[in-house]
Short mmCIF file of C-alpha atoms and ligand atoms in Angstrom, two decimals:
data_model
loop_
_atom_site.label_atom_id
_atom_site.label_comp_id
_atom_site.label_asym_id
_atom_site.label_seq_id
_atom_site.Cartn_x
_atom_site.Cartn_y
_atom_site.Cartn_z
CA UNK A 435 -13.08 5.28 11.24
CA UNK A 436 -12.60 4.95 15.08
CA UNK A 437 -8.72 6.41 14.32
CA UNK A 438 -10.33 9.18 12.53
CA UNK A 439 -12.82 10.22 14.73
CA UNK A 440 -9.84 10.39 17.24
CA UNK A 441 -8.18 12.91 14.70
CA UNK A 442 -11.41 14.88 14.07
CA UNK A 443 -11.92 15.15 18.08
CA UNK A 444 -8.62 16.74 18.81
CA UNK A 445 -8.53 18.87 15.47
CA UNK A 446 -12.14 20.00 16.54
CA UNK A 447 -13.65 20.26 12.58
CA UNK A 448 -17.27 21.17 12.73
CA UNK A 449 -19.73 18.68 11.96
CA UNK A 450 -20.72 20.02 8.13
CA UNK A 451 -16.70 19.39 7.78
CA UNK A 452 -17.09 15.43 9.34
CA UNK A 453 -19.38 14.39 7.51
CA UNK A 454 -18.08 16.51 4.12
CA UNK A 455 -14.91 13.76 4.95
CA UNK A 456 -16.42 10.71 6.06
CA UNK A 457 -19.16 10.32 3.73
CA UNK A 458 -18.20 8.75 -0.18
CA UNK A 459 -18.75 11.14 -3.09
CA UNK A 460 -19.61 8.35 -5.11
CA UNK A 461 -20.39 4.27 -4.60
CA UNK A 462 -20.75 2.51 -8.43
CA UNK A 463 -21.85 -0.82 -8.13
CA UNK A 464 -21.95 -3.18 -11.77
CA UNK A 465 -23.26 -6.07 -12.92
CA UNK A 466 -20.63 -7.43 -15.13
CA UNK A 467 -21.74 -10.70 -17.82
CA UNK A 468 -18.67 -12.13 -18.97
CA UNK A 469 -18.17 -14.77 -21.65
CA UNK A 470 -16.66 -17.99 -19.70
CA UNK A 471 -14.23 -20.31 -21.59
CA UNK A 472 -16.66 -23.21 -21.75
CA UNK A 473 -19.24 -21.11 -23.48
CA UNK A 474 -21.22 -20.19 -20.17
CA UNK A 475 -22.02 -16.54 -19.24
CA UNK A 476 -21.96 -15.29 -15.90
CA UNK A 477 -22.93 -12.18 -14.51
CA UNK A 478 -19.93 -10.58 -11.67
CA UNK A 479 -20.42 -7.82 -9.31
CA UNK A 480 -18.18 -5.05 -9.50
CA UNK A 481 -17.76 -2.09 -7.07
CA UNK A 482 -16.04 1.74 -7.36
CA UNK A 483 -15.99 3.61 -4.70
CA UNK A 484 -14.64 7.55 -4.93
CA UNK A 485 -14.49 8.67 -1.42
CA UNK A 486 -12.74 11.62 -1.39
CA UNK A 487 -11.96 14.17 -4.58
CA UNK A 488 -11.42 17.18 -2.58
CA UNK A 489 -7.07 17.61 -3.41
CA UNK A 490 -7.88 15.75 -7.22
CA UNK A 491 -8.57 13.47 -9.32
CA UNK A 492 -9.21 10.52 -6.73
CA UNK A 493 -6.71 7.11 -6.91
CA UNK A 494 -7.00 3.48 -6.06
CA UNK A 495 -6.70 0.35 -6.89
CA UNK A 496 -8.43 -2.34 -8.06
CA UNK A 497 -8.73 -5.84 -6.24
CA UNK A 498 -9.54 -9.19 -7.90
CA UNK A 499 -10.36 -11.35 -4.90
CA UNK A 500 -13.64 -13.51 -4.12
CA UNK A 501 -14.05 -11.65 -0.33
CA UNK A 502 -14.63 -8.26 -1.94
CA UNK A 503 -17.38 -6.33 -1.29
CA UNK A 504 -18.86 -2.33 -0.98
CA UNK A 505 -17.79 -1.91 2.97
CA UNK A 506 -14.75 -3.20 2.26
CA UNK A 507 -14.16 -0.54 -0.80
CA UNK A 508 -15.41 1.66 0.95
CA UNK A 509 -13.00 1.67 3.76
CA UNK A 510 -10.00 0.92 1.98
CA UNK A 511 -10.85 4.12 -0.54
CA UNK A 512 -10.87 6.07 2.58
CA UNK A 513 -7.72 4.68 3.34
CA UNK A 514 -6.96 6.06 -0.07
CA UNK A 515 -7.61 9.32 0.91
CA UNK A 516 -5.88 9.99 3.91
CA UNK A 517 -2.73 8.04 2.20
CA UNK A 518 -2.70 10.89 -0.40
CA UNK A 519 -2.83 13.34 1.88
CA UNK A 520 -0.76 12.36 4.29
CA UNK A 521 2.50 12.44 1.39
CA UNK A 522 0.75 15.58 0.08
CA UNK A 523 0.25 14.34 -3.24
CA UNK A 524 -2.67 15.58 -5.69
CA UNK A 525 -5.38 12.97 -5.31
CA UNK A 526 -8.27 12.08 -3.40
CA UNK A 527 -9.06 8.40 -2.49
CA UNK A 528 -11.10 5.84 -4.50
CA UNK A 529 -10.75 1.72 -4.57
CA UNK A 530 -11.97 -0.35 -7.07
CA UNK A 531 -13.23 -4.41 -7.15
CA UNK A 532 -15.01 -7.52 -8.57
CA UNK A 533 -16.08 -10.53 -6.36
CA UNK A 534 -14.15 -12.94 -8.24
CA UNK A 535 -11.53 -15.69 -8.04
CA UNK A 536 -9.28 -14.71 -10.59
CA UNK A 537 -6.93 -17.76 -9.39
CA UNK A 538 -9.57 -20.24 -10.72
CA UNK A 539 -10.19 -17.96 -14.29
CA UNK A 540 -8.38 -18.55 -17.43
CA UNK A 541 -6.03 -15.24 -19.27
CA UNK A 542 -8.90 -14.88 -21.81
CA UNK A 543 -11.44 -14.96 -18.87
CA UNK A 544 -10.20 -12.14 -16.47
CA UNK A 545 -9.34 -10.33 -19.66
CA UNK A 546 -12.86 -9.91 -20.57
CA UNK A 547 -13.91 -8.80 -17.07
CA UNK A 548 -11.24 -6.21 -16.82
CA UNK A 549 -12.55 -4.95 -20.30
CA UNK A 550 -16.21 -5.15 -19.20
CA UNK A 551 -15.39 -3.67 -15.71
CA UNK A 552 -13.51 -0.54 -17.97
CA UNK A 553 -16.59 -0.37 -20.23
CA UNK A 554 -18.62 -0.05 -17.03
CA UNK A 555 -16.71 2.41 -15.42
CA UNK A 556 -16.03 4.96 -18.51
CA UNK A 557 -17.74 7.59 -16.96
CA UNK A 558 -16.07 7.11 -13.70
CA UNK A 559 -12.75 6.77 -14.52
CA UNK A 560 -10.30 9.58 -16.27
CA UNK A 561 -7.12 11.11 -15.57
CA UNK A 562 -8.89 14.27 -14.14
CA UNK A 563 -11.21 12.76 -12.34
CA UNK A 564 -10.51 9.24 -11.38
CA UNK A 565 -7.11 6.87 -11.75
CA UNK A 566 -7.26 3.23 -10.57
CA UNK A 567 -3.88 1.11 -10.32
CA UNK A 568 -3.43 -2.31 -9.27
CA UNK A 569 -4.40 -3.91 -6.25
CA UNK A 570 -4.65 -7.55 -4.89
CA UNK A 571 -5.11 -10.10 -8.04
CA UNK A 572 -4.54 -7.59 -10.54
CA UNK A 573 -0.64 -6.26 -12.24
CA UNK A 574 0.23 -4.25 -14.86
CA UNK A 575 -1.14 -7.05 -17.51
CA UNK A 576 -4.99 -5.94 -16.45
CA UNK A 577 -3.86 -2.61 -16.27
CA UNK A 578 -2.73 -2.30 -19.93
CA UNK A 579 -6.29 -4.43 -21.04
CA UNK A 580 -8.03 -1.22 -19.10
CA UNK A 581 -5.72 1.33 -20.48
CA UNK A 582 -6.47 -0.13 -23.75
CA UNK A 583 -10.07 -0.68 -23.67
CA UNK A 584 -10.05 2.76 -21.95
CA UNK A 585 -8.23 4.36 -24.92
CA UNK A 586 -10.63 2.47 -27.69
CA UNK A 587 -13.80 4.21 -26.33
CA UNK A 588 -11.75 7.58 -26.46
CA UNK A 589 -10.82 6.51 -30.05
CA UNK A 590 -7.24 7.80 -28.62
CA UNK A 591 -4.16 6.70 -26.19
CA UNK A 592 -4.94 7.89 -23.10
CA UNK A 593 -2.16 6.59 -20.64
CA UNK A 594 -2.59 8.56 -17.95
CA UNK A 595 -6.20 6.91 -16.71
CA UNK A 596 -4.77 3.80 -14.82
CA UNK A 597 -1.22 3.82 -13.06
CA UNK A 598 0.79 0.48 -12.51
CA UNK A 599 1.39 -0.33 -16.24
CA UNK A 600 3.61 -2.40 -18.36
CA UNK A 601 7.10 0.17 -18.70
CA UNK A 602 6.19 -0.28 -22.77
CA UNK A 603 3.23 1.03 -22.06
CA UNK A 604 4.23 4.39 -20.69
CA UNK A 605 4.50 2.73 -16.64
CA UNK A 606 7.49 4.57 -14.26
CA UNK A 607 10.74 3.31 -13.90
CA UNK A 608 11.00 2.93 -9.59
CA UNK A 609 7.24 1.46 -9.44
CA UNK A 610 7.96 -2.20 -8.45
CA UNK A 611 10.28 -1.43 -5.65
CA UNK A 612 8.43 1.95 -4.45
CA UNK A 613 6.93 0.85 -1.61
CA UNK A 614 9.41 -0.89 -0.07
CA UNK A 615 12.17 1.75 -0.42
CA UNK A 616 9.55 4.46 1.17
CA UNK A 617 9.41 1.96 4.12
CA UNK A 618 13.12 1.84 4.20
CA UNK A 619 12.84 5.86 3.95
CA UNK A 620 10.30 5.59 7.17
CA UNK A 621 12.32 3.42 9.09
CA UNK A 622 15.56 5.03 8.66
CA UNK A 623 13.51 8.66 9.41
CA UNK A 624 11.87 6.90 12.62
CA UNK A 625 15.61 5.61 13.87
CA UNK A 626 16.85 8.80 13.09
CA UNK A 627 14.72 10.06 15.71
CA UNK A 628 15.41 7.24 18.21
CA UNK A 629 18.93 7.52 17.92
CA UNK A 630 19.01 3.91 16.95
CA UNK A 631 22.05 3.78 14.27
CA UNK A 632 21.20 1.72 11.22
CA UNK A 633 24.77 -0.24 11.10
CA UNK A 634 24.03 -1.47 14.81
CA UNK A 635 20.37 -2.59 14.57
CA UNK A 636 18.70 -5.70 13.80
CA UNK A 637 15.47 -5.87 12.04
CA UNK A 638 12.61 -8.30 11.34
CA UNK A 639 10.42 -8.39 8.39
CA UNK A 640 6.59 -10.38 7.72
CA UNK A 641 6.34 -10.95 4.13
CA UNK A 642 8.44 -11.56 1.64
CA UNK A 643 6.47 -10.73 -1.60
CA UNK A 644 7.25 -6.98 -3.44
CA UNK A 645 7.15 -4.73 -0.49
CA UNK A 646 8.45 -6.92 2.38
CA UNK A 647 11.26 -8.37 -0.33
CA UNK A 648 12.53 -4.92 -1.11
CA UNK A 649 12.41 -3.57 2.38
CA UNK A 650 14.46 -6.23 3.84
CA UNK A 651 17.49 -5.68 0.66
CA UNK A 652 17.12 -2.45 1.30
CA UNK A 653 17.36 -1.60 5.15
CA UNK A 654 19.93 -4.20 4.80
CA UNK A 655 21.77 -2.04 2.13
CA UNK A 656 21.60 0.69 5.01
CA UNK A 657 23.84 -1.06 7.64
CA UNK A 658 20.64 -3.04 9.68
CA UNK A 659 20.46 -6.60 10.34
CA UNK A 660 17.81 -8.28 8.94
CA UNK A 661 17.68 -11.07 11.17
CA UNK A 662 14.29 -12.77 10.03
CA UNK A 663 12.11 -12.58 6.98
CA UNK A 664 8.73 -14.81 6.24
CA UNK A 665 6.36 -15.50 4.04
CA UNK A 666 2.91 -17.97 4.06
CA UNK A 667 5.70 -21.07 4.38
CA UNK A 668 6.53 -19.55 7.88
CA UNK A 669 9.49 -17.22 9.61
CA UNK A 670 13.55 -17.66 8.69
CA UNK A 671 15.43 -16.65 11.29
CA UNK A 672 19.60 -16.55 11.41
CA UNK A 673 21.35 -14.47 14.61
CA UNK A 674 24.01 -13.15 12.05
CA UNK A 675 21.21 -11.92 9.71
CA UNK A 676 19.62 -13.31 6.43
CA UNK A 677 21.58 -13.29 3.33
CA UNK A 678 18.73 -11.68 1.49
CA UNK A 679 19.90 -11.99 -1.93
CA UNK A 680 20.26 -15.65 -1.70
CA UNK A 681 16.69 -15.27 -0.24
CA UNK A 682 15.13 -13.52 -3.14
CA UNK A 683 17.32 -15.71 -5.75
CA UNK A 684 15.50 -19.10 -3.78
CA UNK A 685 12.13 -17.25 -4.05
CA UNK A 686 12.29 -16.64 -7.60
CA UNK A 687 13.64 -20.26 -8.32
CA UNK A 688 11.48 -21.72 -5.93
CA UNK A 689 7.76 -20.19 -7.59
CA UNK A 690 7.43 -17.17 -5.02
CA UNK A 691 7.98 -19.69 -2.13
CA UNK A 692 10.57 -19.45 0.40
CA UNK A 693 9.64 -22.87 1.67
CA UNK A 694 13.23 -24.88 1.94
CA UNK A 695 15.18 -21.88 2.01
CA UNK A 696 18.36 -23.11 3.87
CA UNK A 697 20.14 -20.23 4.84
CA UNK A 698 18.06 -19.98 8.10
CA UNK A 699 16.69 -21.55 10.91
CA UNK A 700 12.65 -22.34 10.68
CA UNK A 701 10.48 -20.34 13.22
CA UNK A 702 6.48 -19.45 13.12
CA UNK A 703 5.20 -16.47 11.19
CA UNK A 704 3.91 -15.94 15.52
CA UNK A 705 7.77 -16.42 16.79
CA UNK A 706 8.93 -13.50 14.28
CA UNK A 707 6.60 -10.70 15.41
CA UNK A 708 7.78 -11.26 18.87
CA UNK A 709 11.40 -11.40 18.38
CA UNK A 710 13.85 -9.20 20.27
CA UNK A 711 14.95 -7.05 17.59
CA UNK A 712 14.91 -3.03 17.15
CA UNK A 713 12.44 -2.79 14.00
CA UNK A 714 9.70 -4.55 13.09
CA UNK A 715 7.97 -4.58 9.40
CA UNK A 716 4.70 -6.83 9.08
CA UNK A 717 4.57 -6.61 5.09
CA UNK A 718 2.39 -9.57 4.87
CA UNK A 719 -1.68 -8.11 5.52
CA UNK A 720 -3.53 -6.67 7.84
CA UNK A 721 -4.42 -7.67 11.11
CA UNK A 722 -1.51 -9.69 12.47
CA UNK A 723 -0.55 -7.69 15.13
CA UNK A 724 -4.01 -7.89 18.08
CA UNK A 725 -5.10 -7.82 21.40
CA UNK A 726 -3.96 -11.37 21.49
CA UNK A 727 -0.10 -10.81 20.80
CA UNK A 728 0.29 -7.14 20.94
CA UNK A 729 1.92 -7.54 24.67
CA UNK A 730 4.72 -9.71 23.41
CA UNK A 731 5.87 -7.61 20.64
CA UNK A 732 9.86 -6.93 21.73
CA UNK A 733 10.20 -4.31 19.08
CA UNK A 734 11.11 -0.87 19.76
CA UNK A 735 9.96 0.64 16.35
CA UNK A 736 7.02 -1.29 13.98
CA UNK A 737 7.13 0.50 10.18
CA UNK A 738 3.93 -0.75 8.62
CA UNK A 739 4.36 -2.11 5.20
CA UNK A 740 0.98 -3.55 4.89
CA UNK A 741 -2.21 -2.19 4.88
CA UNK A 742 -3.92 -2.33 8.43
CA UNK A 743 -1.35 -4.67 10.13
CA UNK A 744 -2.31 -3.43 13.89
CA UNK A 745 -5.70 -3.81 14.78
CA UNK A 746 -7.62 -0.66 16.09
CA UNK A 747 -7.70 -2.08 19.82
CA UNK A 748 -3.66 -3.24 19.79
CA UNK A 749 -2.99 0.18 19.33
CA UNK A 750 -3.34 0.60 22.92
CA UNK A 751 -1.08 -1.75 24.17
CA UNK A 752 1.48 -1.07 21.87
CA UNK A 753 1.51 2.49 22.65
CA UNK A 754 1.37 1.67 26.66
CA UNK A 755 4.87 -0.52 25.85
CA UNK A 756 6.45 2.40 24.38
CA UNK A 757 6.94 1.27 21.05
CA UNK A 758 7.27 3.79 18.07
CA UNK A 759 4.75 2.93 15.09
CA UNK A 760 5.22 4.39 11.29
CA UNK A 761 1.66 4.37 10.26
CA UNK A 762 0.43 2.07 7.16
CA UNK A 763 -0.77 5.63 5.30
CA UNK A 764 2.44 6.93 5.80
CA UNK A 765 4.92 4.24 5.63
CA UNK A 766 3.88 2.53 2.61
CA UNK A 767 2.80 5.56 0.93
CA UNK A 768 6.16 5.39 -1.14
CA UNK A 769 3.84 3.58 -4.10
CA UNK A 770 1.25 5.79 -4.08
CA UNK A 771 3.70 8.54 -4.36
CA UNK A 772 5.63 6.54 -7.97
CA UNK A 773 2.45 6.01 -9.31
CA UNK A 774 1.36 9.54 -9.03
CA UNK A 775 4.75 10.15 -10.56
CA UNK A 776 3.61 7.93 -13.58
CA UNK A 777 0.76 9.93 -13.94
CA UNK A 778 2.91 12.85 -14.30
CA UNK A 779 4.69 11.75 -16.74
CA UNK A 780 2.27 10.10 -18.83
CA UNK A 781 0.97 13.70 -19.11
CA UNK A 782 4.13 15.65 -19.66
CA UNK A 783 4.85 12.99 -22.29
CA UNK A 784 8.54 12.83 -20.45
CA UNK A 785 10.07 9.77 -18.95
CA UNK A 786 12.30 10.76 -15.91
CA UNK A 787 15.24 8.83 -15.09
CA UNK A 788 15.05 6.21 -12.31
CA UNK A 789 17.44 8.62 -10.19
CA UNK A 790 15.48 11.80 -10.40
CA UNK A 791 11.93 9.41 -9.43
CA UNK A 792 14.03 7.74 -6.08
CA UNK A 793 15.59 11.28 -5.36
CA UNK A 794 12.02 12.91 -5.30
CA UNK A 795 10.13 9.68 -3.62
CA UNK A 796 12.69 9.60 -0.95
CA UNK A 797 12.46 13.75 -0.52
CA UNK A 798 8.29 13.27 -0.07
CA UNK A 799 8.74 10.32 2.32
CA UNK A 800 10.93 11.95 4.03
CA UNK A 801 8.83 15.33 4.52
CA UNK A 802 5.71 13.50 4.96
CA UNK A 803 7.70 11.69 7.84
CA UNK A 804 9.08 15.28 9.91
CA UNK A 805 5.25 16.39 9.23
CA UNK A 806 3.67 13.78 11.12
CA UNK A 807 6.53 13.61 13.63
CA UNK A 808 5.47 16.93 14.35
CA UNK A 809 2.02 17.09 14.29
CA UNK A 810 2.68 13.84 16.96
CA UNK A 811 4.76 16.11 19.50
CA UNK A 812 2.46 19.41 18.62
CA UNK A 813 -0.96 17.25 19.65
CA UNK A 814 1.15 14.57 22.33
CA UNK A 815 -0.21 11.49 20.55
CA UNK A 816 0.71 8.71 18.50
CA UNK A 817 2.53 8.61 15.03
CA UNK A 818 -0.96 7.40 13.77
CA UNK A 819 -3.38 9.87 15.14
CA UNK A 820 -1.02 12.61 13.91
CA UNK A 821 -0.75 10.76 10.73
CA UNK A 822 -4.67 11.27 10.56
CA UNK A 823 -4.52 15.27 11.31
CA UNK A 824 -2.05 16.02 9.10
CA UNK A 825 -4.18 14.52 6.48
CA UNK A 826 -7.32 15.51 7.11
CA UNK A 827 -6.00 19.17 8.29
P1 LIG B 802 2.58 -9.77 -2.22
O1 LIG B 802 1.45 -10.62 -2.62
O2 LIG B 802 3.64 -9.42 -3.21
O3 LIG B 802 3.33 -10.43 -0.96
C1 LIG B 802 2.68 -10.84 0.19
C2 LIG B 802 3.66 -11.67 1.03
O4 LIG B 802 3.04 -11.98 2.28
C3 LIG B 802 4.04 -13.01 0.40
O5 LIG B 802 5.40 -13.28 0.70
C4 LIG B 802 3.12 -13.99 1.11
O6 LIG B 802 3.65 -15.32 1.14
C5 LIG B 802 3.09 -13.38 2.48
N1 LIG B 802 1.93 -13.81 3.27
C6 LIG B 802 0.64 -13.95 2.88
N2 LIG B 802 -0.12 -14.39 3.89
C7 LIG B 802 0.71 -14.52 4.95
C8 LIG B 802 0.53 -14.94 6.27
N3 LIG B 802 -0.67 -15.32 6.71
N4 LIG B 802 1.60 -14.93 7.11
C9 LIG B 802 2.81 -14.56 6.66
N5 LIG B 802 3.05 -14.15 5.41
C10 LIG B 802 2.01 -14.14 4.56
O7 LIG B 802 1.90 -8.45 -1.62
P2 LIG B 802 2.55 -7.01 -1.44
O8 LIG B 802 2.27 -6.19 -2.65
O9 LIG B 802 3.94 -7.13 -0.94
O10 LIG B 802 1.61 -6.42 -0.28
C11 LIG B 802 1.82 -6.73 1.08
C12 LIG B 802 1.03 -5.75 1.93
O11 LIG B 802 1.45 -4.41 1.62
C13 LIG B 802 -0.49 -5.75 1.72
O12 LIG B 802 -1.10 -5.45 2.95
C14 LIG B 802 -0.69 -4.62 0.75
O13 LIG B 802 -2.00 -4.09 0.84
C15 LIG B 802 0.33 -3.63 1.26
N6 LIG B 802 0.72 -2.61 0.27
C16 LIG B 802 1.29 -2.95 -0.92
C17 LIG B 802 1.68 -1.95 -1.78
C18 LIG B 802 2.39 -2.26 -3.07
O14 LIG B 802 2.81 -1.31 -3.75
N7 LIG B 802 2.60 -3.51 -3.43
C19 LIG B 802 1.46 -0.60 -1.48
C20 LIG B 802 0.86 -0.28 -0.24
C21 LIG B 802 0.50 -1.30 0.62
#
């Protein structure tokens, strides 16, 4: 909020209009019984917040983690929001979530609390009105239990209410690697503008799950070094770059782990964010970049993969040391912007091919990039803050 009460300042919106944006439209909050394998019943709590339905039907996803609660939903389906906004896409912002620990349920159990959550939320969900997708703990499986419970209440298939499904079920070619190739998009926009060329520069990337994994092939498709990748085992670094198909090959074979991977010399998940290298992708979570180790980024360009990676008061000294930062709503908006193309075709009834999805994912990154570049020289401030009033503009 402190970023967009920055926005709202310079855009000078009256205060009807503030609180019109800051305030939710809706906060759902369910208790949710659900049949345990050994026979017990117990009772979760599940939240839905719709903060925003002003451009459509509001989006979000929904997170299976024990930590979640309503301020947390609430501020990541503001998040939601400005996300949409900022790629010009349709949708307002919503998030979804039980307090749960779905790493410590069985199959059958999370089952029946995605179909209980869906039974609780059948008045709240819809493709005109509101479209959830996956988030943290949940995939397509829980997606296709919610389309389907969804679709038996309707007593018909409706496809379009959740986004992130199985392909058989009517999900988008494109989806899995979306928002890593919009970060690629953002990065390559961002250099662009630096005059950095792609086939000289060396890169770093935090996170090697779907979005960090794809980003790294993929700026590394483009010409750019990628000299270090990481995930929760710790950093990888090699001077002549990481082979990152023998990477993502070891992660597969090695359950999701990178932990062993030879093809690189260890450093700390610490060591990599401050390496000298021209771009910088934290893909991991948020927070990792503070007051604490802002001043020894090296970086000259940080695209944000993950949600919320720079804390509020690093901004500041990242900024003072000159360093160009893509915005999280805008540089991993490149999902957002597949699943909304999922939605479209689940209502067209018309698969597109996975050319015509990359071409048109690419063409909105790429816009919603030269918008907030922009907006940033128009209102002299940071790729962030412009991010902001181009979305709430
Ligand atoms: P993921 O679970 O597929 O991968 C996360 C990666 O980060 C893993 O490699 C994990 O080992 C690593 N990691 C976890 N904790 C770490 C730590 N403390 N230090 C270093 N590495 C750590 O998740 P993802 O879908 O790639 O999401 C990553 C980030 O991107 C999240 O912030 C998420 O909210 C954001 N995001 C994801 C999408 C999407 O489409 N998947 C879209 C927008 C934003």
């Amino acid at each position: 909020m402190q970023r967009f009460d920055t926005a709202v300042n310079l855009l000078g919106i009256s205060e009807e209009m503030y609180y019109i944006l800051k305030v939710p439209r809706q906060q759902v909050i369910v208790g949710l019984p659900v049949t345990m394998d050994d026979g017990s019943l117990r009772v979760f709590e599940g939240y839905r917040v719709i903060h925003s339905n002003i451009l459509g039907p509001s989006k979000g996803g929904i997170r299976f983690d024990p930590a979640v609660n309503l301020d947390e939903v609430r501020a990541l389906a503001a998040w939601m929001t400005w996300k949409c906004a900022v790629v010009d896409i349709p949708y307002g912002g919503a998030k979804g979530g039980v307090a749960c620990n779905p790493r410590a349920m069985s199959a059958g159990e999370i089952e029946r609390l995605m179909r209980a959550y869906t039974v609780a939320m059948l008045d709240v969900f819809g493709p005109d009105r509101d479209i959830p997708a996956p988030d943290m703990g949940t995939g397509p499986r829980e997606m296709a239990w919610l389309m389907d419970e969804y679709s038996k209440a309707k007593g018909m298939t409706v496809n379009a209410v959740v986004t992130g499904k199985p392909l058989v079920l009517g999900g988008s070619l494109g989806r899995t690697e979306a928002t890593g190739r919009g970060v690629t998009v953002a990065a390559l926009s961002a250099m662009e503008k630096m005059r950095i060329n792609p086939y000289r520069a060396t890169a770093a990337v935090q996170g090697f799950g779907n979005v960090g994994s794809f980003a790294a092939a993929l700026l590394h498709e483009r010409g750019v070094s990628v000299k270090a990748v990481s995930d929760i085992s710790g950093g990888y670094y090699n001077d002549k770059g990481i082979d990152i198909e023998a990477a993502v090959r070891y992660r597969d074979a090695n359950k999701g782990s990178l932990d062993g991977f030879a093809g690189a010399e260890k450093i700390s998940n610490e060591e990599l964010l401050s390496l000298a290298v021209d771009v910088l992708v934290p893909a991991a979570k948020e927070d990792v970049i503070t007051d604490d180790n802002a001043a020894s980024v090296q970086a000259k360009l940080i695209v944000e993969g993950a949600n919320g990676p720079t804390s509020a008061s690093a901004d500041d000294i990242i900024n003072e040391k000159g360093i160009l930062v893509v915005p999280d709503i805008l540089a991993n908006a490149g999902g957002v912007t597949v699943s909304y193309f999922e939605w479209v075709q689940n209502r067209i009834g018309y698969g597109w091919t996975l050319d015509r999805i990359n071409r048109r994912a690419d063409r909105a990154m790429k816009d919603a990039f030269d918008r907030v570049y922009s907006a940033s020289k128009q209102y002299k401030v940071s790729l962030r803050i412009a991010a902001y009033i181009v979305a709430i503009k």
